[in-house]
Short mmCIF file of C-alpha atoms in Angstrom, two decimals:
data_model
loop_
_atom_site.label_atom_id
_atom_site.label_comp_id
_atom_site.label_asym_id
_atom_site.label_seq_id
_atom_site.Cartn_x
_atom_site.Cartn_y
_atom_site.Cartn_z
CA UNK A 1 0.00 0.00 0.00
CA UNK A 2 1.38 3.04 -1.15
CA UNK A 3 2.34 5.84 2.01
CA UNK A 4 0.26 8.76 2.51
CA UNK A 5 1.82 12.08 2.23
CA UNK A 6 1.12 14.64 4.09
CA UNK A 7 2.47 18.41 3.74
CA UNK A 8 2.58 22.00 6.33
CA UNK A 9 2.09 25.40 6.20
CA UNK A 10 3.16 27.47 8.56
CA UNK A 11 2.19 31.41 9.25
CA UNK A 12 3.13 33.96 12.18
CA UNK A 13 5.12 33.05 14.73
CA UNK A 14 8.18 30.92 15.68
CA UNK A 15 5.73 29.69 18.63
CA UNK A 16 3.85 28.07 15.38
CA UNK A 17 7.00 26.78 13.90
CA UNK A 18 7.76 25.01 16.71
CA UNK A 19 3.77 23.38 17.30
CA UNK A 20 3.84 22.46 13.71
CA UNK A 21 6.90 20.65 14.02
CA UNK A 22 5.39 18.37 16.77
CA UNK A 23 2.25 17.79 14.74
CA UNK A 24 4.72 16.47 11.92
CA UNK A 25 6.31 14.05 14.20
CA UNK A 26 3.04 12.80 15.35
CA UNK A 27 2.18 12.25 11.65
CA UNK A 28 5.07 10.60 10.84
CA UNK A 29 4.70 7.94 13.67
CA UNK A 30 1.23 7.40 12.02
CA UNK A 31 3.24 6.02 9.02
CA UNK A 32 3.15 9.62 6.90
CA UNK A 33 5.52 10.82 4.88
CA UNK A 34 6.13 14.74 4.95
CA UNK A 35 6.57 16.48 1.85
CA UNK A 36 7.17 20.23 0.51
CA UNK A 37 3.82 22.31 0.41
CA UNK A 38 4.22 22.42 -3.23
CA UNK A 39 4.82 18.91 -3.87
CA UNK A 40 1.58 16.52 -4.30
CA UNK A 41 0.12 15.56 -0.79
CA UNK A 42 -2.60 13.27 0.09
CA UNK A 43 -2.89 16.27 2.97
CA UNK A 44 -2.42 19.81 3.54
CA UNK A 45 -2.28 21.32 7.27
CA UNK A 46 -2.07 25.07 7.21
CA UNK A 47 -1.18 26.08 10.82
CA UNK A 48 -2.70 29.69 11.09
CA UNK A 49 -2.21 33.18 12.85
CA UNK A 50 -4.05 36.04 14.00
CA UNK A 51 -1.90 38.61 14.57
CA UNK A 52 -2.33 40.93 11.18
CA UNK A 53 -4.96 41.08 8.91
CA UNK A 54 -2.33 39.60 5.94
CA UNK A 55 -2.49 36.54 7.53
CA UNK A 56 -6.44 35.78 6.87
CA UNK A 57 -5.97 36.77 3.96
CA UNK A 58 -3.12 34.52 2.90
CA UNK A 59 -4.68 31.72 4.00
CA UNK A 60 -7.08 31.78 1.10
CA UNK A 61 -4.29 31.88 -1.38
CA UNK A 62 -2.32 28.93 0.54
CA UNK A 63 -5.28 26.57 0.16
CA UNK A 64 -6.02 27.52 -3.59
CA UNK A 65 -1.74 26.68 -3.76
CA UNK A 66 -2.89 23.07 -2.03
CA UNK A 67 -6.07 22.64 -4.51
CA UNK A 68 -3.60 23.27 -7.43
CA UNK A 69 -1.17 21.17 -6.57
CA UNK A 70 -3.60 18.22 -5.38
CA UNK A 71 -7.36 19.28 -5.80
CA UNK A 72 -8.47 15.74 -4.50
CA UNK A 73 -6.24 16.69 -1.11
CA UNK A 74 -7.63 17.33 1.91
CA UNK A 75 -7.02 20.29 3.68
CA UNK A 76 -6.89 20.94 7.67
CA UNK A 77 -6.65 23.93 8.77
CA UNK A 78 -5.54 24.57 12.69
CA UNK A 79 -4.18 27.27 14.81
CA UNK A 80 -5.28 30.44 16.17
CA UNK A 81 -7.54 31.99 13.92
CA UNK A 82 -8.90 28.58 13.55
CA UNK A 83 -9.86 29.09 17.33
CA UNK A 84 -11.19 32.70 16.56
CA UNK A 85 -12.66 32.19 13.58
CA UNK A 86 -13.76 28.46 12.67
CA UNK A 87 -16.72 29.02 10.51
CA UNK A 88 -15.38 31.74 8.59
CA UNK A 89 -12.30 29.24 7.64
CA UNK A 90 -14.85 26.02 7.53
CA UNK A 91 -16.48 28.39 4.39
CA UNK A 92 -13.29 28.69 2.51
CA UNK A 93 -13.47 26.97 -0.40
CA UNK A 94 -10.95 23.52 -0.05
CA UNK A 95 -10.96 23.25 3.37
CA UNK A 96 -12.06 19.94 4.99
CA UNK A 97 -11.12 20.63 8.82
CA UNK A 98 -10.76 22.95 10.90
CA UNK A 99 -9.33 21.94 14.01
CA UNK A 100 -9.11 24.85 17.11
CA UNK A 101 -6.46 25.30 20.28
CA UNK A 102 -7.25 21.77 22.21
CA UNK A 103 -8.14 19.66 19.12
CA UNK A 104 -4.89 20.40 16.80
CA UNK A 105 -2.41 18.48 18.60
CA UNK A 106 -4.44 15.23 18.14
CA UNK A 107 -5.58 16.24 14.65
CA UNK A 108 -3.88 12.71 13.73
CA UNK A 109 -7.07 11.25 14.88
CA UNK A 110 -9.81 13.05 12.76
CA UNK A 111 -8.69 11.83 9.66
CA UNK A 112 -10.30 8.33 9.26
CA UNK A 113 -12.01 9.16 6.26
CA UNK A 114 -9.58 11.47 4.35
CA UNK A 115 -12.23 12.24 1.25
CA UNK A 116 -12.97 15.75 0.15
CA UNK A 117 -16.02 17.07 2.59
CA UNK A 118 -18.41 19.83 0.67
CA UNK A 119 -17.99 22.04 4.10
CA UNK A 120 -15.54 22.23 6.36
CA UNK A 121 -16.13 20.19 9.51
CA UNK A 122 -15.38 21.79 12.60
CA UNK A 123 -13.84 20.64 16.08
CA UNK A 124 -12.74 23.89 17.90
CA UNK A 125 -13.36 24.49 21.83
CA UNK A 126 -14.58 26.67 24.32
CA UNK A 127 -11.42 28.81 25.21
CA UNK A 128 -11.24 28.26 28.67
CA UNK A 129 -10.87 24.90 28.25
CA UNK A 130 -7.68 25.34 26.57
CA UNK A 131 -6.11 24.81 29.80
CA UNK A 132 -3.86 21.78 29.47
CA UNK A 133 -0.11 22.43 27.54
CA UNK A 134 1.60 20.34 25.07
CA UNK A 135 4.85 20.69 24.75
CA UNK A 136 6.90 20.93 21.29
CA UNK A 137 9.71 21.91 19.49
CA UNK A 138 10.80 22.55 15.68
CA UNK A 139 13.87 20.99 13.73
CA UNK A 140 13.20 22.36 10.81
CA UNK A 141 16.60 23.31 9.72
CA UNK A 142 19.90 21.99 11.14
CA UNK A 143 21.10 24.89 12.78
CA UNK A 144 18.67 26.25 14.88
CA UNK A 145 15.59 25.18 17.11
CA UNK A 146 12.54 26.48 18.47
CA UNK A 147 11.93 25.08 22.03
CA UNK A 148 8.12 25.80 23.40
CA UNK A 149 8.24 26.81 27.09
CA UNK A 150 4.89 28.42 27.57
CA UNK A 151 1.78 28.78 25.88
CA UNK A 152 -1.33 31.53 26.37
CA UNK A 153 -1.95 34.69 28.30
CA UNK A 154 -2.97 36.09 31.33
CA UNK A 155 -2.79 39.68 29.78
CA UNK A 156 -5.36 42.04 28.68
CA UNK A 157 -3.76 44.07 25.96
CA UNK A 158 -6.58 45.72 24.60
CA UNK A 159 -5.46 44.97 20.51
CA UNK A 160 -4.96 41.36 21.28
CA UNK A 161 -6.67 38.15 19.99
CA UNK A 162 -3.92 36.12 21.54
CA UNK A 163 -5.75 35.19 25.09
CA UNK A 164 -8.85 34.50 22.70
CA UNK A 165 -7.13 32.23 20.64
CA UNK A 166 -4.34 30.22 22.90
CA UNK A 167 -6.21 30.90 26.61
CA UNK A 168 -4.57 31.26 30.25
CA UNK A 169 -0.66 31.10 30.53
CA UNK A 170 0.17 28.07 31.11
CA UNK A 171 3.63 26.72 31.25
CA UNK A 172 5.91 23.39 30.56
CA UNK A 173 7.31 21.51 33.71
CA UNK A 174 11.05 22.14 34.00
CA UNK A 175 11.61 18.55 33.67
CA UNK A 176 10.21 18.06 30.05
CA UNK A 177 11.74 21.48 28.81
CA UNK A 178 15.26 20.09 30.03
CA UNK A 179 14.25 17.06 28.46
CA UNK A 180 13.55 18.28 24.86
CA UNK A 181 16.61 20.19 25.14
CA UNK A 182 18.43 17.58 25.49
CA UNK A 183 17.00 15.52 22.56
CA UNK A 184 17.73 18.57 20.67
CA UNK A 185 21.15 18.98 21.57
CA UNK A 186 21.41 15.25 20.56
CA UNK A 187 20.73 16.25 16.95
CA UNK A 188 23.83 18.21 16.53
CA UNK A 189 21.64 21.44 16.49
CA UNK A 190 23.88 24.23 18.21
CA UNK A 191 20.83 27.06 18.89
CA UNK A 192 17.87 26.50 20.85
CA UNK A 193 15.55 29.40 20.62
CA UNK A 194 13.27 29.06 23.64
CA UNK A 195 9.44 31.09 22.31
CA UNK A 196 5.93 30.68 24.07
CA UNK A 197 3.22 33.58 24.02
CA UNK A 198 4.70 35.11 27.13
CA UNK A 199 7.99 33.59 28.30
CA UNK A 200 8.62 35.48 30.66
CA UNK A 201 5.34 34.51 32.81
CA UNK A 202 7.03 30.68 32.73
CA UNK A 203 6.24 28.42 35.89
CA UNK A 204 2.40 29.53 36.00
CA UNK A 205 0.59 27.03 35.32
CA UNK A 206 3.58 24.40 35.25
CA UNK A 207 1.30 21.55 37.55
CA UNK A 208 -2.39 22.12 35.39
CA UNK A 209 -3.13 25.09 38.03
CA UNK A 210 -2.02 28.84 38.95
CA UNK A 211 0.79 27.27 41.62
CA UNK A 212 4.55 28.79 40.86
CA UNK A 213 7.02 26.38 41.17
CA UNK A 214 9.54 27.90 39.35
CA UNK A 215 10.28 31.37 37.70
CA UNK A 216 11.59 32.36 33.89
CA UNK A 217 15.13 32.57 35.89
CA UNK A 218 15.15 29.25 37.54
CA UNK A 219 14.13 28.16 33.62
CA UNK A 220 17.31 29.42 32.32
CA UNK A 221 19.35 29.17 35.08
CA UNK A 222 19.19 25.28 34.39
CA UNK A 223 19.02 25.26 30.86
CA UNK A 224 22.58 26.95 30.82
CA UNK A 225 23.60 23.52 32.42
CA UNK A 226 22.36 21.38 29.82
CA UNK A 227 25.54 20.43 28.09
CA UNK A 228 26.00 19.83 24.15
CA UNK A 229 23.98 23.12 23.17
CA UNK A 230 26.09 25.87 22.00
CA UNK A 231 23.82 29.07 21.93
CA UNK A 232 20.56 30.07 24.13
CA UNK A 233 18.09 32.90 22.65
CA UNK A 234 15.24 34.20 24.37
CA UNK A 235 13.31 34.87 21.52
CA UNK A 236 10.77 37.66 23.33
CA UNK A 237 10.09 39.01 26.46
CA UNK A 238 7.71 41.56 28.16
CA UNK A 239 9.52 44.38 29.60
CA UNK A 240 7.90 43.98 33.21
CA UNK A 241 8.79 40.03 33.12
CA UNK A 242 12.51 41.44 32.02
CA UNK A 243 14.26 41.07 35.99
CA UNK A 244 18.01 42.09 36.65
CA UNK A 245 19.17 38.85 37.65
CA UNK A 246 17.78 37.21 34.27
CA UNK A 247 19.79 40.07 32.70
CA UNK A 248 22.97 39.61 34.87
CA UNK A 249 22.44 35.28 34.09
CA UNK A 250 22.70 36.03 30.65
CA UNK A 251 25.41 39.05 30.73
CA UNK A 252 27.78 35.71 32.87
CA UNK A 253 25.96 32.61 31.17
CA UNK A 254 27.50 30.08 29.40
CA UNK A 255 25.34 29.97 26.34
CA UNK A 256 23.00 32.47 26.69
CA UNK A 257 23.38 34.89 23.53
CA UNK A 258 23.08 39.13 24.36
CA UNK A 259 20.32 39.31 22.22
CA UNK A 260 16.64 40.18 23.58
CA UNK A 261 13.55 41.50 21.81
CA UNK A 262 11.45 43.11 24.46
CA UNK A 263 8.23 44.38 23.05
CA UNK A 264 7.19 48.07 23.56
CA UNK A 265 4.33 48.75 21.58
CA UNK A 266 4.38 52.44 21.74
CA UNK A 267 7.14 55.26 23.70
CA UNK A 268 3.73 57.31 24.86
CA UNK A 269 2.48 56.20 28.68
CA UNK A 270 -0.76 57.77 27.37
CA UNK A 271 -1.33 55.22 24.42
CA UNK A 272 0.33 52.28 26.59
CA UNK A 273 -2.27 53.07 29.05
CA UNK A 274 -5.15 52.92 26.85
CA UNK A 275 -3.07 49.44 25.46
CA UNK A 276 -3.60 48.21 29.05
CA UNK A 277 0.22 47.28 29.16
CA UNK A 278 1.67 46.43 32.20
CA UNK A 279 4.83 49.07 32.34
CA UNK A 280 5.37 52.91 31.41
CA UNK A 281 7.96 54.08 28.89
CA UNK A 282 10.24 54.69 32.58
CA UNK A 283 10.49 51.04 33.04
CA UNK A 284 11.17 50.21 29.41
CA UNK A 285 14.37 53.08 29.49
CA UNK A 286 15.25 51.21 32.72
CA UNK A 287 15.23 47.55 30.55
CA UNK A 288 17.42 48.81 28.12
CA UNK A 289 19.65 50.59 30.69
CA UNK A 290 20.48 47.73 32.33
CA UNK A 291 21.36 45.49 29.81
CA UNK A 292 23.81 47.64 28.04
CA UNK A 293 25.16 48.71 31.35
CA UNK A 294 25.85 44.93 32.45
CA UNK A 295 26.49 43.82 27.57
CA UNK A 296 27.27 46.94 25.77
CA UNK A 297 27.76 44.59 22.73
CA UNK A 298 24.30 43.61 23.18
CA UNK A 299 21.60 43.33 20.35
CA UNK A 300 18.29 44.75 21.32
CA UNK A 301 15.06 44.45 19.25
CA UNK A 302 11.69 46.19 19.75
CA UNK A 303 8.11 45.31 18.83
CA UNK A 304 6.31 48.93 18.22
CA UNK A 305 2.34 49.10 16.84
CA UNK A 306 1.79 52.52 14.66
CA UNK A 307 -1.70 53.61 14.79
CA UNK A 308 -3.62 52.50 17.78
CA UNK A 309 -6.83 54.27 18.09
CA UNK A 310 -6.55 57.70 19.81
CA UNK A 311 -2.65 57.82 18.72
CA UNK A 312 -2.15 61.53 17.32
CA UNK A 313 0.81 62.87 15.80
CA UNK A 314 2.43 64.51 18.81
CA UNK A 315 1.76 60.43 20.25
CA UNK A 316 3.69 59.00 17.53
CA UNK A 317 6.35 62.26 17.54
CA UNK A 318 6.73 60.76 21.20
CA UNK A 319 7.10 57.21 20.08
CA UNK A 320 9.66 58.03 17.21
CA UNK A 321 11.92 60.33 19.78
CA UNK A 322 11.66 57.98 22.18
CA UNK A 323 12.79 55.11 20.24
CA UNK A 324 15.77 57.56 17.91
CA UNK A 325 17.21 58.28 21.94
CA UNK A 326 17.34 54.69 22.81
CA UNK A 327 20.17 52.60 22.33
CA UNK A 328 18.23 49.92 20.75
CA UNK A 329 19.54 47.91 17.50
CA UNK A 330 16.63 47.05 15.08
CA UNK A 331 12.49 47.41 15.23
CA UNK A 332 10.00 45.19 14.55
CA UNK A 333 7.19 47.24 13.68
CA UNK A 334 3.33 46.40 13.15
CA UNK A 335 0.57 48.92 11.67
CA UNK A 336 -2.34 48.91 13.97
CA UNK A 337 -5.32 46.19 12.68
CA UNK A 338 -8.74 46.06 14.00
CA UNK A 339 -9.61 42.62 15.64
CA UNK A 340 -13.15 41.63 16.17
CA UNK A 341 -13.87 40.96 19.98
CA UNK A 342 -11.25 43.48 21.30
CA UNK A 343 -11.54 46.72 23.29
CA UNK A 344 -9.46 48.34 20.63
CA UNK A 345 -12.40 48.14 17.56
CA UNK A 346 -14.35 49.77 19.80
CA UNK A 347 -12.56 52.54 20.71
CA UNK A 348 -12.60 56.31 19.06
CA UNK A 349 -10.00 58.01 17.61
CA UNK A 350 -9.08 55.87 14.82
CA UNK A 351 -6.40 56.72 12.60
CA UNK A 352 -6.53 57.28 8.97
CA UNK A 353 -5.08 53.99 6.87
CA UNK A 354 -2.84 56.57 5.14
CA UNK A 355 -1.81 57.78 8.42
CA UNK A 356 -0.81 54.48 10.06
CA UNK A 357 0.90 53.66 6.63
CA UNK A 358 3.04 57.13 6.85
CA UNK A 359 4.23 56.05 10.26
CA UNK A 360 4.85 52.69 10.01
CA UNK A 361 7.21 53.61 7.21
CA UNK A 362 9.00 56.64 8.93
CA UNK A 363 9.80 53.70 12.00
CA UNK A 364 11.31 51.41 9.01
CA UNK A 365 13.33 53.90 8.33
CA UNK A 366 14.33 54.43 11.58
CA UNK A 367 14.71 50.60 12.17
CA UNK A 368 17.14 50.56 8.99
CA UNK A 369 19.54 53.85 10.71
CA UNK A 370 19.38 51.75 13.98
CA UNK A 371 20.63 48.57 12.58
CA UNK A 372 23.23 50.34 10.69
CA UNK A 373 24.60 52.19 13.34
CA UNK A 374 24.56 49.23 15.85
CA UNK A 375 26.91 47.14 12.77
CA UNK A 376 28.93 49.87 12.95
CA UNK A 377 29.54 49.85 16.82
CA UNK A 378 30.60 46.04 16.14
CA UNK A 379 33.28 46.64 13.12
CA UNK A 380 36.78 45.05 15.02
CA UNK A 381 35.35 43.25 17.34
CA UNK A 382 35.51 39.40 17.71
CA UNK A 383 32.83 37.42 17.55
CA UNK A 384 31.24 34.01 16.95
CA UNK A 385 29.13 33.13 13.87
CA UNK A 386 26.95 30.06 13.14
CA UNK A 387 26.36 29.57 9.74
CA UNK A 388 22.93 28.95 8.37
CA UNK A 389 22.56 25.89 5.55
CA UNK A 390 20.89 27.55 2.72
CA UNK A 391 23.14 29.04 -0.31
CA UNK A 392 21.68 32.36 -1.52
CA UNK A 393 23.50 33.27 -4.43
CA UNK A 394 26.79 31.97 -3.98
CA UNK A 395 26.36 33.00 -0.16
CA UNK A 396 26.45 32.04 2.77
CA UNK A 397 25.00 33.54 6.08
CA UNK A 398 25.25 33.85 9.53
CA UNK A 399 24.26 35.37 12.64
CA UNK A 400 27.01 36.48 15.54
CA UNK A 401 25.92 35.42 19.19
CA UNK A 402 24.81 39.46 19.46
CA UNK A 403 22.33 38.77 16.22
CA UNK A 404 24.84 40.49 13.45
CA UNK A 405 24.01 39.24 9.98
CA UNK A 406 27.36 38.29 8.06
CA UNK A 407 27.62 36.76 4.70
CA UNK A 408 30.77 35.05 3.07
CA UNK A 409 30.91 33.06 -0.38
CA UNK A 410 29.19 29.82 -0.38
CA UNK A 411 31.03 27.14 1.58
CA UNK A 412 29.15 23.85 2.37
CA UNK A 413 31.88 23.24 4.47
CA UNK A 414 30.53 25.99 6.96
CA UNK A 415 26.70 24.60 7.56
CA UNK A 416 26.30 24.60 10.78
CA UNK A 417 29.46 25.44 12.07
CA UNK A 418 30.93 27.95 14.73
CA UNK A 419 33.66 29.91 13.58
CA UNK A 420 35.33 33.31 15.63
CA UNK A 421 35.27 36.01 13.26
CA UNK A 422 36.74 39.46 13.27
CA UNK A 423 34.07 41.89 11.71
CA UNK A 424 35.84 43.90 8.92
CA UNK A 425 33.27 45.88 6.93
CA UNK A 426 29.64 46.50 5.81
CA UNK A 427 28.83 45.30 2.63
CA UNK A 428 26.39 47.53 0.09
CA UNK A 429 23.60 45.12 0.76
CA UNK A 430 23.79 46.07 4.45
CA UNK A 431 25.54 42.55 5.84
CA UNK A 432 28.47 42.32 7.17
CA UNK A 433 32.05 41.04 5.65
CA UNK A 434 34.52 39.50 8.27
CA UNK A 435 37.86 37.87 8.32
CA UNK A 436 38.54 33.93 9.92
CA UNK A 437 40.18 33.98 13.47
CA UNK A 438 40.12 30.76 14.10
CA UNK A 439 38.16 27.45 13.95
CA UNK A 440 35.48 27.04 16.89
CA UNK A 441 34.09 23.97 16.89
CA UNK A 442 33.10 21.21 13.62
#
């Protein structure tokens, strides 16, 4: 009998990366084979987000992709806006399942009958019973892996879908996240990126119920010990959850990289107010204080939202100084997008498209100076570079342990490999050039 091929689609975040990874593995012990999306697949899974509007509407183009390539396949689709918005995704032409927060980890065992339904059947839960975790991890490529720590929110943001779509915070027990790191670091993969929906809240919710065992710093205080991994990256943490000893850990740890992305959101206390985030801009100076005080080598990203309701331009004049002041190395920034059931649609003072289009490009711009500078700051310095697998014409690239991009002409011989560099120039495409110190590790 011929094996049944089954293919993935993942959009938003690395927290997705890393659950669609574990939904693979639970396919292949079924006896699947996993193929490229755009190969021929007896299935398609399309793991969704609901973050940005771009990603609803993607997901109609990715399942006409699937029909194309196999219009007899089914098609599941799981995730969160398959939690937010089932129906609307059951209607989409091609789609044969959609499968919501509890249900997609044992989506495995809803496909008895794999023939083509004329609406999409639909298994998605109450939210508040999305109270149970699963843990998972992604080894997608060789280099690098996402490690799933947490999962859901407590928070309140007042833009956010999140706590709608993944429920309470809810965390891995120490014991199983030291456990996957180890079967990672077993696979000769030398980053583990840890991710969750808010890391930094880790240890609620660690025994099914609100008890705190452990905190985000006993997490990575003992995941420094695991031996075999090379590099540790906190992938993104809220400024409140941000503590000085976590900082100091990583400024002395043995594998921890001095790279954070702490989300801000906006540099006016009025806007983060109406937000409902947990900190003033005060704190958020404080953060970034503290870790270049302890790493002034260190990378620092921020998350900033252009166009919240009520923002005006002396707001967003607030936001930009704020931000040009701050020794910060590269933004992340998101244009303000209604979400149905959220505090935010409702509120006045929306903001012309045009407008929130204006600003999001003046902070690219500024994200673009910021990066620059911060290469410059590391020209002549040593550092260490892992090398990523992929050739991009006739190059390959690399991130230092303080999240500088380098590229050098394609050598095989590099994947995966540490190497200490000495960072010589920037190169017209904006990456950096480098000469060999000496060989790291194989």
């Amino acid at each position: 009998m011929e094996t049944k091929k089954v293919a993935f689609y993942t959009l938003g975040c690395k927290l997705n990366f890393s659950e669609t990874s574990t939904i693979a593995r639970s396919f292949k012990d079924e006896g699947f084979d996993r193929v490229d999306f755009n190969e021929n697949a007896d299935i398609y899974v399309i793991n969704t987000c609901s973050v940005t509007e771009n990603a609803d509407k993607r997901f109609k183009t990715i399942v006409k992709q699937a029909q194309k390539t196999n219009p007899d396949a089914f098609v599941a689709a799981i995730g969160c806006y398959a939690q937010l918005k089932p129906e609307e995704l059951a209607d989409v032409d091609g789609v044969d399942l959609v499968l919501g927060a509890t249900e997609k980890f044992k989506l495995t065992s809803y496909l008895n009958d794999l023939s083509k339904n004329d609406q999409g059947e639909v298994h998605s839960c109450e939210i508040n019973e999305a109270d149970f975790y699963v843990g998972s991890y992604s080894i997608g490529d060789r280099t690098r892996a996402f490690l799933k720590v947490q999962d859901g929110c407590d928070y309140k943001c007042t833009y956010c879908t999140i706590p709608l779509a993944r429920g309470i915070s809810r965390s891995d027990t120490m014991n199983n996240v030291l456990k996957n790191a180890k079967e990672i670091s077993e696979q000769d993969i030398k980053e583990i990126v840890l991710t969750g929906v808010n890391i930094g809240d880790y240890g609620k919710g660690e025994f099914g119920n609100k008890k705190h065992e452990h905190t985000f710093l006993d997490l990575v205080t003992e995941l420094d010990k695991v031996e075999g991994i090379e590099r540790l990256r906190i992938s993104s943490i809220e400024p409140n959850l941000l503590k000085n000893e976590t900082i100091e850990l990583v400024s002395e740890s043995r594998a921890f990289v001095p790279h954070f992305h702490v989300p801000l959101q906006s540099g006016s206390n009025d806007i983060l107010k109406k937000m409902k985030r947990r900190y003033m801009r005060e704190l958020y100076m404080d953060r970034v204080s503290k870790i270049k005080e302890v790493m002034p080598h260190a990378c620092i990203g921020v998350d900033v939202i252009v166009g919240f309701p009520g923002e005006t331009d002396e707001h967003f004049l607030e936001t930009y100084n704020f931000l040009n002041d701050l020794d910060i190395s590269y933004l992340h920034v998101f244009t303000y997008s209604e979400r149905d059931n959220t505090e935010a649609a409702q509120m006045n003072g929306v903001v012309p498209k045009k407008v929130r289009s204006k600003r999001s490009k003046m902070l690219r711009g500024l994200s673009a100076k910021k990066r620059r500078a911060f290469y410059e700051e590391q020209l002549n310095s040593t550092r260490t570079v892992l090398f990523e697998g992929e050739n991009k014409e006739g190059y390959i690239h690399g991130f230092t342990e303080n999240y500088v991009k380098v590229k050098a002409p394609w050598n095989p011989e590099l994947v995966n490999t540490l190497h200490e560099v000495e960072l010589t120039k920037i190169d017209e495409d904006g990456l950096v050039r480098f000469d060999f110190i000496k060989e790291l590790a194989s």
